[in-house]
Amino acid sequence: CLQQIAEMSKATVHMKDPEHLEQILESIKDSGPNTLQVISDFDMTLTRFAYNGKRCPTSHNVLDNSKLISKTCQAEMKNLLNTYYPIEIDSTRSIEEKLPLMVEWWTKVHNLLIEQKIRKDQLTAVVKESNVILREGYQLFFHHLHELDIPLLIFSAGVGDVLEEVIRQAGVLHPNVKVFSNYMDFDESGVLQDFKGELIHVYNKREGALLNTQHFQEIQSRHNVMLLGDSLGDLTMADGVQDLQNILKIGYLNDKVEERKQSYLDSYDIVLERDESMDVNSLLREIRNYHDCLY
Ligand code: TMP
Ligand code: MG
């Protein structure tokens, strides 16, 4: 059936084991949409990595590039990005080696943001003025999940307030959407004073998932998961799911493609190479058509 899905035979779509993938997809289709949940990363997974050859911003970058941040602070954030992002995606270093460095990056950036006295009421305008773009086909993706009442968990190491505003402005913050992320903590006059809860960075999503058992308990009848990510750290986002039956992992390989291709193929069931679209819609369409035929 995978061969019949036009989007899955594009040159940018890679699968290490199509037979295994086919089995997972069949099993998810047989179980029906009410046993499915979708867990997705945000930055560079739901949003575009590049547009017309230019890099698109992450939720942190939306703030970095904005008028809310002083020029000195912008320069510092850029320095940090140039130092730590290459480490994040370095395929020659282990995750264990990267862990303390990621904590260091996120902590420094959050402290810088706190110094900037960002006001809550400025976020709407900042997102509106930013160049953040959701991937092509995002409307259909959110629409399918909403219509079929499939819970969508957006699990992001970005900034929760910013990403929520992005999807709100895009008109897709439907009631089936839940977000785990780094949320800002504002004082009584609406000025950023801290970040709430445990820090989520790109390689501790497993811990984040295990801290949020309540969410997974609420949807415990959903034993099948479709997971979308762009980092190898995103693979642990479903670690809080109880009695997991099938997991279909879709990975966006945006950067350092040749160096990282094999590791992505080894870990994700479907790898989308430098692809700016939400081709996962074709799989949701399959699940939906199958369900509609039966009922
Ligand atoms: P995600 O979990 O939604 O993908 O968000 C994590 C991404 O955010 C990760 O790929 C690195 C990026 N990032 C920035 O762009 N700027 C920053 O200052 C920090 C701390 C992270
Ligand atoms: Mg990401």
XYZ file of C-alpha atoms and ligand atoms in Angstrom:
317
model
C 0.000 0.000 0.000
C 2.961 2.334 0.571
C 3.737 2.145 -3.132
C 0.268 3.455 -3.897
C 0.865 6.604 -1.890
C 2.354 9.045 -4.386
C 3.947 11.215 -1.691
C 5.887 8.214 -0.375
C 7.649 7.555 -3.689
C 9.224 10.996 -3.937
C 13.009 11.098 -4.203
C 13.242 12.878 -0.851
C 11.520 10.048 1.039
C 13.731 7.236 2.374
C 12.869 4.062 4.247
C 15.334 1.510 5.529
C 12.765 -1.241 5.916
C 9.586 -0.624 3.884
C 8.138 -4.039 4.796
C 8.362 -3.361 8.505
C 6.894 0.083 7.950
C 4.046 -1.413 5.953
C 3.255 -3.754 8.858
C 3.144 -0.866 11.326
C 0.923 1.178 9.048
C -1.453 -1.749 8.475
C -1.667 -2.402 12.182
C -2.402 1.275 12.925
C -5.049 1.351 10.182
C -6.698 -1.802 11.536
C -6.825 -0.399 15.059
C -8.456 2.825 13.842
C -8.013 6.530 14.587
C -9.357 6.260 18.123
C -6.291 4.257 19.175
C -3.857 6.766 17.675
C -2.024 9.759 19.101
C 0.469 12.001 17.321
C 3.543 13.376 19.076
C 5.475 16.019 17.206
C 8.469 18.216 17.753
C 7.933 21.867 16.798
C 11.001 23.723 15.511
C 12.170 22.508 12.117
C 9.572 19.705 12.211
C 6.249 21.543 12.103
C 8.034 24.683 10.949
C 10.165 25.028 7.851
C 13.924 24.773 8.045
C 14.487 26.959 4.998
C 12.541 29.005 2.489
C 13.978 30.272 -0.797
C 17.410 29.164 0.363
C 17.234 31.151 3.610
C 17.086 29.594 7.071
C 13.792 30.058 8.890
C 13.679 30.963 12.588
C 13.102 28.604 15.510
C 10.838 29.751 18.348
C 13.934 31.029 20.187
C 15.092 32.840 17.054
C 11.724 34.620 16.829
C 12.741 36.368 20.050
C 16.445 36.713 19.132
C 15.599 38.541 15.920
C 12.983 40.796 17.461
C 12.979 44.375 18.647
C 12.454 43.113 22.210
C 16.122 42.205 22.446
C 18.959 44.716 22.633
C 21.640 44.640 19.919
C 24.257 43.424 22.406
C 22.029 40.614 23.553
C 21.225 39.679 19.938
C 24.937 39.414 19.236
C 25.451 37.227 22.319
C 22.593 34.911 21.335
C 24.005 34.633 17.835
C 27.413 33.735 19.269
C 25.827 31.064 21.417
C 23.937 29.665 18.425
C 27.132 29.557 16.380
C 28.918 27.762 19.208
C 26.317 25.256 20.335
C 24.171 24.447 17.271
C 27.107 22.727 15.494
C 27.520 20.625 18.653
C 23.797 19.762 18.693
C 23.997 18.267 15.199
C 27.556 16.869 15.380
C 27.330 13.190 14.461
C 30.813 12.457 15.832
C 29.855 13.243 19.444
C 27.694 11.059 21.678
C 24.470 12.303 23.248
C 26.089 11.880 26.702
C 28.843 14.248 25.644
C 26.334 16.752 24.280
C 23.987 16.719 27.296
C 25.821 19.163 29.630
C 26.588 21.447 26.689
C 22.929 21.647 25.714
C 21.965 22.482 29.315
C 24.650 25.179 29.198
C 23.277 26.632 25.932
C 19.645 26.710 27.026
C 20.503 28.102 30.480
C 22.616 30.922 29.046
C 19.932 31.839 26.507
C 17.115 31.791 29.048
C 19.128 33.968 31.437
C 19.798 36.449 28.633
C 16.096 36.528 27.744
C 15.161 37.161 31.383
C 17.565 40.154 31.472
C 15.674 41.676 28.550
C 12.497 42.267 30.566
C 10.271 40.918 27.799
C 6.595 41.738 28.254
C 3.886 39.137 27.668
C 1.753 41.588 25.690
C 4.550 42.056 23.128
C 4.635 38.437 21.989
C 1.693 38.597 19.571
C 3.317 41.399 17.563
C 6.742 39.770 17.631
C 5.365 36.518 16.185
C 3.368 38.443 13.568
C 6.497 40.290 12.439
C 8.683 37.159 12.374
C 9.597 34.968 9.398
C 8.557 31.730 11.034
C 6.717 29.488 8.551
C 4.828 26.274 9.221
C 5.534 23.482 6.740
C 3.601 23.261 3.510
C 0.389 21.302 4.157
C 0.187 22.183 7.854
C -3.492 23.188 7.609
C -4.468 19.740 6.394
C -2.317 18.082 9.037
C -3.973 19.961 11.910
C -7.376 19.629 10.246
C -7.154 15.814 9.823
C -6.176 15.362 13.459
C -8.881 17.701 14.708
C -11.597 16.090 12.567
C -10.623 12.588 13.642
C -10.254 13.689 17.270
C -6.673 12.419 17.407
C -4.659 14.048 20.222
C -1.642 15.982 18.988
C 1.125 16.570 21.504
C 3.621 19.221 20.431
C 6.742 18.460 22.433
C 9.268 21.232 22.056
C 12.533 22.404 23.542
C 11.657 25.811 22.113
C 9.638 28.541 23.843
C 6.056 27.437 24.554
C 4.523 30.928 24.550
C 6.028 31.668 21.143
C 5.099 28.404 19.470
C 1.547 28.547 20.825
C 1.215 32.024 19.381
C 2.518 30.778 16.013
C -0.140 28.080 15.781
C -2.819 30.372 17.187
C -2.100 32.978 14.494
C -2.163 30.207 11.879
C -5.675 29.336 13.121
C -4.823 25.726 14.042
C -4.663 25.749 17.822
C -7.551 23.275 18.020
C -8.734 21.700 21.303
C -6.988 18.389 20.492
C -3.580 20.134 20.634
C -1.499 19.968 23.806
C 1.975 21.497 24.239
C 4.930 20.445 26.412
C 7.581 23.127 26.219
C 9.530 25.813 28.057
C 6.901 28.288 29.156
C 7.734 31.787 30.296
C 6.913 32.849 33.818
C 5.762 36.487 34.015
C 5.559 38.606 37.163
C 2.334 40.365 38.177
C 3.074 43.266 35.830
C 3.533 40.897 32.886
C 7.342 41.017 32.678
C 9.393 37.847 32.082
C 11.020 36.783 35.338
C 11.838 33.109 34.770
C 10.924 29.954 32.879
C 8.456 27.511 34.396
C 9.138 23.915 35.407
C 12.006 21.676 34.386
C 14.072 22.819 31.431
C 13.420 20.926 28.207
C 16.369 20.841 25.844
C 16.901 18.857 22.704
C 18.291 15.733 24.413
C 16.197 15.374 27.577
C 12.745 14.863 26.094
C 12.577 11.409 27.689
C 12.754 13.001 31.164
C 10.172 15.577 30.077
C 7.850 12.792 28.909
C 8.217 10.898 32.182
C 7.412 14.034 34.208
C 4.123 14.409 32.371
C 2.605 10.992 33.042
C -0.797 12.572 33.705
C -1.223 13.554 30.054
C -0.387 10.058 28.845
C -2.717 8.555 31.434
C -5.595 10.673 30.154
C -5.180 9.182 26.696
C -4.050 5.729 27.745
C -6.334 3.902 25.306
C -4.234 5.322 22.469
C -1.588 2.642 22.090
C -0.446 3.668 18.649
C 1.832 6.609 18.040
C 2.901 8.598 15.045
C 6.049 10.498 16.020
C 7.497 13.403 14.046
C 10.889 14.931 14.722
C 13.987 16.450 13.194
C 16.542 15.539 15.835
C 17.686 12.176 17.186
C 16.685 13.610 20.580
C 13.071 13.664 19.403
C 12.987 9.858 19.298
C 12.396 9.727 23.068
C 9.281 11.934 22.995
C 6.976 8.898 23.209
C 8.749 7.347 26.198
C 5.848 8.288 28.495
C 3.236 6.420 26.426
C 1.702 3.545 28.361
C 1.351 0.096 26.740
C 2.747 1.268 23.450
C 1.747 -1.065 20.604
C 2.933 0.503 17.364
C 5.102 3.492 16.726
C 5.671 5.029 13.327
C 8.597 7.443 13.408
C 8.970 10.117 10.780
C 12.164 12.165 10.748
C 13.017 15.351 8.933
C 16.664 15.414 7.916
C 17.234 19.115 7.319
C 20.911 19.750 7.829
C 24.257 17.887 7.453
C 22.330 15.453 5.316
C 25.082 13.165 4.052
C 26.821 12.879 7.423
C 23.651 12.035 9.298
C 21.628 10.049 6.765
C 22.597 6.590 8.007
C 21.859 7.368 11.651
C 18.469 8.800 10.682
C 17.669 5.757 8.548
C 18.648 3.509 11.461
C 16.347 5.334 13.890
C 13.399 6.716 11.930
C 11.019 4.550 9.847
C 10.616 7.285 7.262
C 13.269 9.919 6.593
C 12.302 13.051 4.723
C 15.424 14.585 3.269
C 15.465 18.363 2.825
C 11.716 18.245 2.395
C 9.684 21.259 3.456
C 6.258 19.616 3.238
C 4.028 17.650 5.618
C 3.873 14.463 3.554
C 2.733 12.659 6.643
C -0.695 13.909 5.535
C -0.754 11.083 3.012
C -0.469 8.539 5.832
C -3.218 10.245 7.828
C -5.347 10.221 4.683
C -4.759 6.445 4.366
C -5.800 5.881 7.975
C -8.836 8.067 7.499
C -9.982 6.513 4.197
C -9.634 3.024 5.627
C -11.707 4.037 8.640
C -14.353 5.780 6.459
C -14.677 2.657 4.298
C -15.339 0.502 7.310
C -17.814 2.804 9.064
P 12.398 21.918 19.189
O 12.479 20.888 20.289
O 11.032 22.532 19.049
O 12.952 21.454 17.897
O 13.350 23.152 19.670
C 14.698 23.012 19.833
C 15.503 23.751 18.809
O 15.721 25.090 19.206
C 16.878 23.135 18.671
O 17.037 22.528 17.409
C 17.843 24.294 18.804
C 16.985 25.514 18.750
N 17.498 26.642 19.547
C 17.669 27.867 18.921
O 17.417 27.993 17.732
N 18.116 28.925 19.663
C 18.393 28.821 20.988
O 18.802 29.807 21.600
C 18.215 27.543 21.622
C 18.529 27.387 23.066
C 17.754 26.490 20.872
Mg 13.287 20.443 16.190
